[in-house]
Coordinates of C-alpha atoms in Angstrom, one line a residue:
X1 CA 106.3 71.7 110.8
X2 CA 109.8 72.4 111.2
X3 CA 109.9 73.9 107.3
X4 CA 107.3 75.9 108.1
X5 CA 109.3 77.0 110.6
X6 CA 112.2 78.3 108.9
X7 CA 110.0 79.6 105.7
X8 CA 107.9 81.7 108.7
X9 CA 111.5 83.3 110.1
X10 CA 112.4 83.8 106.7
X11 CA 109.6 85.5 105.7
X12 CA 109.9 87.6 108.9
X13 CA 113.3 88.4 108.0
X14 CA 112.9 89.5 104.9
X15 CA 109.7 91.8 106.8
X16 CA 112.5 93.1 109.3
X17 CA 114.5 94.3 106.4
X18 CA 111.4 96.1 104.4
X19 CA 110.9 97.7 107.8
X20 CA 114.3 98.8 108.5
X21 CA 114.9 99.9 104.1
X22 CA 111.7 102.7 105.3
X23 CA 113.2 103.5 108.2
X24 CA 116.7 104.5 106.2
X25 CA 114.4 106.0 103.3
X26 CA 112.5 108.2 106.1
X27 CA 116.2 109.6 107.5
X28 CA 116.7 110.2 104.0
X29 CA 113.3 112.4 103.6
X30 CA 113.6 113.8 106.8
X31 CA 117.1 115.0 107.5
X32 CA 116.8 117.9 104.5
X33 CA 113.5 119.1 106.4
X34 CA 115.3 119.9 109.6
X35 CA 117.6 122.2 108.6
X36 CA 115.1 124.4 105.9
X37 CA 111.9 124.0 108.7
X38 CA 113.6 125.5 111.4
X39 CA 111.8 128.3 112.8
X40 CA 108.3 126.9 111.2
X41 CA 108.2 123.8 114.3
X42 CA 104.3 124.0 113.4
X43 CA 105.0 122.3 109.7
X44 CA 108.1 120.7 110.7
X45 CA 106.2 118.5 113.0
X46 CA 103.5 117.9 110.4
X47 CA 105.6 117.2 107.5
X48 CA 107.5 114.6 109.8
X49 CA 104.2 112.7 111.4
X50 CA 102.4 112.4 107.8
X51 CA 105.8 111.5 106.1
X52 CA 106.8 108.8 108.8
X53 CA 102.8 107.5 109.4
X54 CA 102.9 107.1 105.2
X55 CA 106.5 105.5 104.9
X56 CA 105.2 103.3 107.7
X57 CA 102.0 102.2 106.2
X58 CA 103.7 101.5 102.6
X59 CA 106.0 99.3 104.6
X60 CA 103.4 97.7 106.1
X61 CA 101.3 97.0 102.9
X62 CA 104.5 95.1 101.3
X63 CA 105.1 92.7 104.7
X64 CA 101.1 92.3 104.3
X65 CA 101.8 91.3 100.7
X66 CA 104.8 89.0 101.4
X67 CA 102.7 87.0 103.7
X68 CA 100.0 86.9 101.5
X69 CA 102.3 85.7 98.8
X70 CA 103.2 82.7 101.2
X71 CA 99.9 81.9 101.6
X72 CA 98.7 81.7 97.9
X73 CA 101.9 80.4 96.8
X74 CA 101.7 77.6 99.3
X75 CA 98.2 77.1 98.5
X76 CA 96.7 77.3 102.0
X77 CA 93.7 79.0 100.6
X78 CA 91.3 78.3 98.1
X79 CA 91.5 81.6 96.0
X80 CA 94.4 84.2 96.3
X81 CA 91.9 87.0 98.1
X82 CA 91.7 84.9 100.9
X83 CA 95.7 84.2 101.0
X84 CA 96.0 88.3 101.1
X85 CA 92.7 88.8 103.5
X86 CA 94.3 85.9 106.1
X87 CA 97.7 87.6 105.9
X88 CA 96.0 90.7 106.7
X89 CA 94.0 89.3 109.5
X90 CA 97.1 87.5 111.1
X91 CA 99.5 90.6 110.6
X92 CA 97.0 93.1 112.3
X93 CA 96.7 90.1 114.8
X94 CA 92.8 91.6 114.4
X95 CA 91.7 87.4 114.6
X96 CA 88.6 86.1 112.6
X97 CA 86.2 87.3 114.9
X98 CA 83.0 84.8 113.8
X99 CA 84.5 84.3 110.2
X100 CA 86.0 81.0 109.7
X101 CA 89.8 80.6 109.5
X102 CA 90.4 80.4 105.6
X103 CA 94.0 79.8 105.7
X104 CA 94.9 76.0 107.1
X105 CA 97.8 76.1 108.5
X106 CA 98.8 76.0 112.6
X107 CA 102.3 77.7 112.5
X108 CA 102.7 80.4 109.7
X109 CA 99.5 82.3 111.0
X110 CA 100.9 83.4 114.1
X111 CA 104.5 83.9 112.7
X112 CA 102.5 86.6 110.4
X113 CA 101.4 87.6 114.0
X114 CA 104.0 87.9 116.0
X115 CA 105.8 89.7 112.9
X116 CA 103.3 92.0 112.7
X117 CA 103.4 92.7 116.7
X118 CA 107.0 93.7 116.5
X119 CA 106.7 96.0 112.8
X120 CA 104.0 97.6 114.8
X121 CA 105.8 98.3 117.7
X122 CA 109.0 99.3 115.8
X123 CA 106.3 101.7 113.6
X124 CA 105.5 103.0 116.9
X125 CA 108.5 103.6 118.0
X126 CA 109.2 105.9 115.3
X127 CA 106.3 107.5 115.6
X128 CA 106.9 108.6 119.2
X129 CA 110.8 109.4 117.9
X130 CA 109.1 111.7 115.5
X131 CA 107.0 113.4 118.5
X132 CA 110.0 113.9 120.7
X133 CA 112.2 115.3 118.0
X134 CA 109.8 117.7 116.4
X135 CA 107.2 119.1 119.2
X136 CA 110.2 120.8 121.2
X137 CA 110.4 122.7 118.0
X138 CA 106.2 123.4 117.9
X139 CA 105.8 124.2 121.0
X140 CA 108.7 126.6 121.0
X141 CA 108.0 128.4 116.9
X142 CA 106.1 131.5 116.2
X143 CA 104.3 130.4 113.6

């Protein structure tokens, strides 16, 4: 129990920094945009919400995948699908609903959850950051 442990943080560690590698790449994108948008707040706020929502979601996907990788490579489910569809099911913290729990295990499942509760939240957080930054902009263009 205590291995899984430490493999669970780990694995939520190395989530944390996937997360944190699309936050940098979405300064990256977005720090260009501000200066050649300005005066079109309309598109400026677009380009910024589709950017961050699809930076987001590709981040997502890969902490998904880690976790699914855990799974299969741990063998805690009889084919890999069901490794990826658990990770999936734990990370979303969506639960199994009448479907039985494919994955044995008692600690690493709601690691993958409580991962995925904070890479939401921080998801949303830039989200909203994205909002406050750009709609000042919208509301004030001529588009």
């Amino acid at each position: 129990m205590i291995s899984d442990l430490f493999l669970g943080l780990a694995v939520s560690l190395v989530a944390m920094l996937i997360h944190l590698a699309g936050t940098q790449l979405l300064v990256a994108l977005m720090n260009p945009f501000h200066h050649v948008m300005r005066g079109r707040g309309h598109l400026r706020l677009a380009v910024a919400l589709v950017t961050t929502y699809l930076v987001m979601l590709a981040a997502h996907v890969l902490e998904v995948g880690l976790w699914g990788l855990l799974f299969d490579t741990l063998g805690l489910a009889p084919v890999s699908e069901d490794a990826y569809y658990s990770a999936f099911v734990n990370y979303t913290t969506l639960g199994y609903g009448g479907s039985q729990r494919i994955v044995e295990t008692r600690l690493l499942g709601p690691l993958a959850s409580a991962n995925g509760i904070l890479m939401f939240g921080w998801s949303t957080a830039l989200l909203v950051l994205v909002v406050q930054r750009h709609l000042p902009a919208h509301l004030t263009s001529r588009d």
